Amino acid sequence: MLGQMHYRLDPEADAVLLEYIERRIQQPHFANARSVRNALDRARLRQASRLFERRGAPLSKEDLITIAAADIRASRVFVNDKSAE
């Protein structure tokens, strides 16, 4: 899906996305590809916000097409994890 949208994951984000999917499957209303697509859309929005915070700093093509692990970890799937407290 990311390739079709011309994005890629950084090396750490690949493992984090797999962890996200494992956690998300355990939650209600998991809808397979739709849930993954929604998660990627939200990660893209977080990536855009992260890059916007750097306004004024030069951005490379790699910056613009790369979803970082933090963009995925900001999901409530991880934020609401009681075991992390």
Coordinates of N, CA and C in Angstrom, one line a residue:
M1 N 0.8 -1.2 0.0 CA 0.0 0.0 0.0 C 0.9 1.3 0.0
L2 N 1.9 1.2 0.8 CA 2.8 2.4 0.9 C 3.5 2.7 -0.4
G3 N 3.9 1.7 -1.1 CA 4.6 1.8 -2.3 C 3.7 2.5 -3.4
Q4 N 2.4 2.1 -3.4 CA 1.4 2.7 -4.3 C 1.2 4.1 -4.0
M5 N 1.4 4.5 -2.7 CA 1.2 5.9 -2.4 C 2.6 6.7 -2.4
H6 N 3.6 6.0 -2.9 CA 5.0 6.6 -3.0 C 5.6 6.9 -1.7
Y7 N 5.3 6.1 -0.7 CA 6.0 6.3 0.6 C 6.8 5.0 0.9
R8 N 7.6 5.1 2.0 CA 8.3 4.0 2.4 C 8.4 4.1 4.0
L9 N 8.8 2.9 4.6 CA 9.0 2.9 6.0 C 10.5 3.0 6.3
D10 N 10.9 3.7 7.4 CA 12.3 3.6 7.8 C 12.5 2.2 8.4
P11 N 13.7 1.8 8.6 CA 14.0 0.4 9.0 C 13.3 0.1 10.3
E12 N 13.3 1.0 11.3 CA 12.6 0.7 12.5 C 11.1 0.7 12.4
A13 N 10.5 1.5 11.5 CA 9.1 1.5 11.3 C 8.5 0.2 10.8
D14 N 9.3 -0.5 10.1 CA 8.8 -1.8 9.5 C 8.4 -2.7 10.7
A15 N 9.3 -2.8 11.7 CA 9.0 -3.7 12.8 C 7.8 -3.1 13.7
V16 N 7.8 -1.8 13.8 CA 6.7 -1.2 14.6 C 5.4 -1.4 13.9
L17 N 5.3 -1.3 12.6 CA 4.1 -1.5 11.9 C 3.6 -3.0 12.1
L18 N 4.5 -3.9 12.1 CA 4.1 -5.3 12.4 C 3.5 -5.4 13.8
E19 N 4.2 -4.8 14.8 CA 3.7 -4.8 16.1 C 2.3 -4.1 16.2
Y20 N 2.2 -3.0 15.5 CA 0.9 -2.3 15.5 C -0.2 -3.3 15.0
I21 N 0.0 -4.0 13.9 CA -1.0 -4.9 13.4 C -1.3 -6.0 14.3
E22 N -0.3 -6.6 15.0 CA -0.5 -7.6 16.0 C -1.4 -7.1 17.1
R23 N -1.1 -5.9 17.6 CA -2.0 -5.3 18.7 C -3.4 -5.0 18.2
R24 N -3.4 -4.4 17.0 CA -4.7 -4.0 16.5 C -5.7 -5.1 16.2
I25 N -5.1 -6.3 15.7 CA -6.0 -7.5 15.5 C -6.7 -7.9 16.7
Q26 N -6.1 -7.7 17.9 CA -6.7 -8.1 19.2 C -7.8 -7.1 19.6
Q27 N -8.0 -6.0 19.0 CA -9.0 -5.0 19.3 C -10.3 -5.2 18.5
P28 N -11.4 -4.7 19.1 CA -12.6 -4.8 18.3 C -12.6 -4.0 17.0
H29 N -13.4 -4.5 16.1 CA -13.7 -3.8 14.8 C -12.4 -3.8 13.9
F30 N -11.5 -4.8 14.0 CA -10.4 -4.9 13.1 C -11.0 -5.3 11.7
A31 N -10.6 -4.6 10.7 CA -11.2 -4.9 9.4 C -10.1 -5.2 8.3
N32 N -9.1 -5.9 8.7 CA -8.0 -6.3 7.8 C -7.4 -5.1 7.0
A33 N -7.5 -5.1 5.7 CA -6.9 -4.1 4.9 C -7.4 -2.7 5.2
R34 N -8.6 -2.6 5.5 CA -9.2 -1.3 5.8 C -8.5 -0.7 7.0
S35 N -8.4 -1.5 8.1 CA -7.7 -1.0 9.3 C -6.3 -0.7 9.0
V36 N -5.6 -1.4 8.2 CA -4.2 -1.1 7.9 C -4.1 0.1 7.1
R37 N -5.0 0.3 6.1 CA -5.0 1.5 5.3 C -5.3 2.7 6.2
N38 N -6.2 2.6 7.1 CA -6.5 3.7 8.0 C -5.3 4.1 8.9
A39 N -4.6 3.1 9.3 CA -3.4 3.3 10.2 C -2.3 4.0 9.4
L40 N -2.2 3.6 8.1 CA -1.1 4.2 7.3 C -1.5 5.6 6.9
D41 N -2.8 5.9 6.7 CA -3.2 7.3 6.5 C -3.0 8.2 7.7
R42 N -3.2 7.6 8.9 CA -2.9 8.4 10.1 C -1.4 8.6 10.3
A43 N -0.7 7.6 10.0 CA 0.8 7.7 10.1 C 1.3 8.8 9.1
R44 N 0.7 8.9 7.9 CA 1.1 9.9 6.9 C 0.7 11.3 7.5
L45 N -0.4 11.4 8.1 CA -0.7 12.7 8.7 C 0.2 13.1 9.8
R46 N 0.6 12.1 10.6 CA 1.6 12.4 11.7 C 3.0 12.8 11.1
Q47 N 3.3 12.1 10.0 CA 4.6 12.4 9.3 C 4.5 13.9 8.8
A48 N 3.4 14.3 8.2 CA 3.3 15.6 7.7 C 3.4 16.6 8.9
S49 N 2.8 16.3 10.0 CA 2.8 17.2 11.2 C 4.3 17.3 11.7
R50 N 4.9 16.2 11.7 CA 6.3 16.1 12.2 C 7.2 17.0 11.3
L51 N 7.0 16.9 10.0 CA 7.8 17.7 9.0 C 7.4 19.1 9.1
F52 N 6.2 19.4 9.3 CA 5.7 20.8 9.4 C 6.4 21.5 10.6
E53 N 6.6 20.7 11.7 CA 7.3 21.3 12.9 C 8.8 21.7 12.5
R54 N 9.3 21.2 11.5 CA 10.7 21.6 11.0 C 10.6 22.7 10.0
R55 N 9.5 23.4 9.9 CA 9.4 24.4 8.8 C 10.6 25.3 8.9
G56 N 11.0 25.7 7.7 CA 12.2 26.5 7.5 C 13.4 25.6 7.3
A57 N 13.4 24.4 7.8 CA 14.6 23.5 7.6 C 14.4 22.8 6.2
P58 N 15.5 22.6 5.5 CA 15.4 22.0 4.2 C 14.9 20.5 4.4
L59 N 14.1 20.1 3.4 CA 13.6 18.7 3.4 C 14.1 18.0 2.2
S60 N 14.5 16.8 2.3 CA 14.9 16.0 1.1 C 13.7 15.2 0.7
K61 N 13.9 14.6 -0.5 CA 12.8 13.7 -1.0 C 12.6 12.5 0.0
E62 N 13.7 12.0 0.6 CA 13.7 11.0 1.5 C 12.8 11.4 2.7
D63 N 13.0 12.6 3.2 CA 12.2 13.1 4.3 C 10.7 13.1 4.0
L64 N 10.4 13.5 2.8 CA 9.0 13.6 2.3 C 8.3 12.2 2.1
I65 N 9.1 11.2 1.8 CA 8.5 9.9 1.5 C 8.6 8.9 2.6
T66 N 9.3 9.2 3.7 CA 9.6 8.2 4.7 C 8.7 8.4 5.9
I67 N 8.0 7.3 6.3 CA 7.3 7.2 7.5 C 8.2 6.7 8.6
A68 N 8.3 7.4 9.7 CA 9.2 7.0 10.7 C 8.5 6.1 11.8
A69 N 9.2 5.4 12.5 CA 8.6 4.6 13.6 C 7.8 5.4 14.5
A70 N 8.2 6.6 14.9 CA 7.5 7.5 15.8 C 6.1 7.9 15.2
D71 N 6.0 7.9 13.9 CA 4.7 8.3 13.2 C 3.7 7.1 13.5
I72 N 4.2 5.9 13.6 CA 3.3 4.8 13.9 C 3.1 4.6 15.4
R73 N 4.2 4.7 16.1 CA 4.1 4.6 17.6 C 3.1 5.6 18.3
A74 N 2.8 6.7 17.6 CA 1.9 7.7 18.2 C 0.5 7.2 18.2
S75 N 0.2 6.1 17.6 CA -1.1 5.6 17.5 C -1.6 5.3 18.9
R76 N -2.9 5.4 19.1 CA -3.5 5.1 20.4 C -3.4 3.6 20.7
V77 N -3.1 2.7 19.7 CA -2.8 1.3 20.0 C -1.6 1.2 20.9
F78 N -0.7 2.1 20.8 CA 0.5 2.1 21.6 C 0.3 3.0 22.8
V79 N -0.3 4.2 22.6 CA -0.4 5.2 23.7 C -1.3 4.6 24.8
N80 N -2.3 3.8 24.5 CA -3.2 3.3 25.6 C -2.7 2.0 26.1
D81 N -1.5 1.6 25.8 CA -0.9 0.3 26.3 C -0.6 0.4 27.8
K82 N -1.4 -0.2 28.6 CA -1.2 -0.2 30.0 C 0.1 -0.9 30.5
S83 N 0.6 -1.9 29.7 CA 1.8 -2.6 30.1 C 3.0 -1.7 29.9
A84 N 2.9 -0.6 29.2 CA 4.1 0.3 29.0 C 4.2 1.2 30.2
E85 N 3.3 1.3 31.1 CA 3.3 2.2 32.2 C 4.2 1.7 33.3

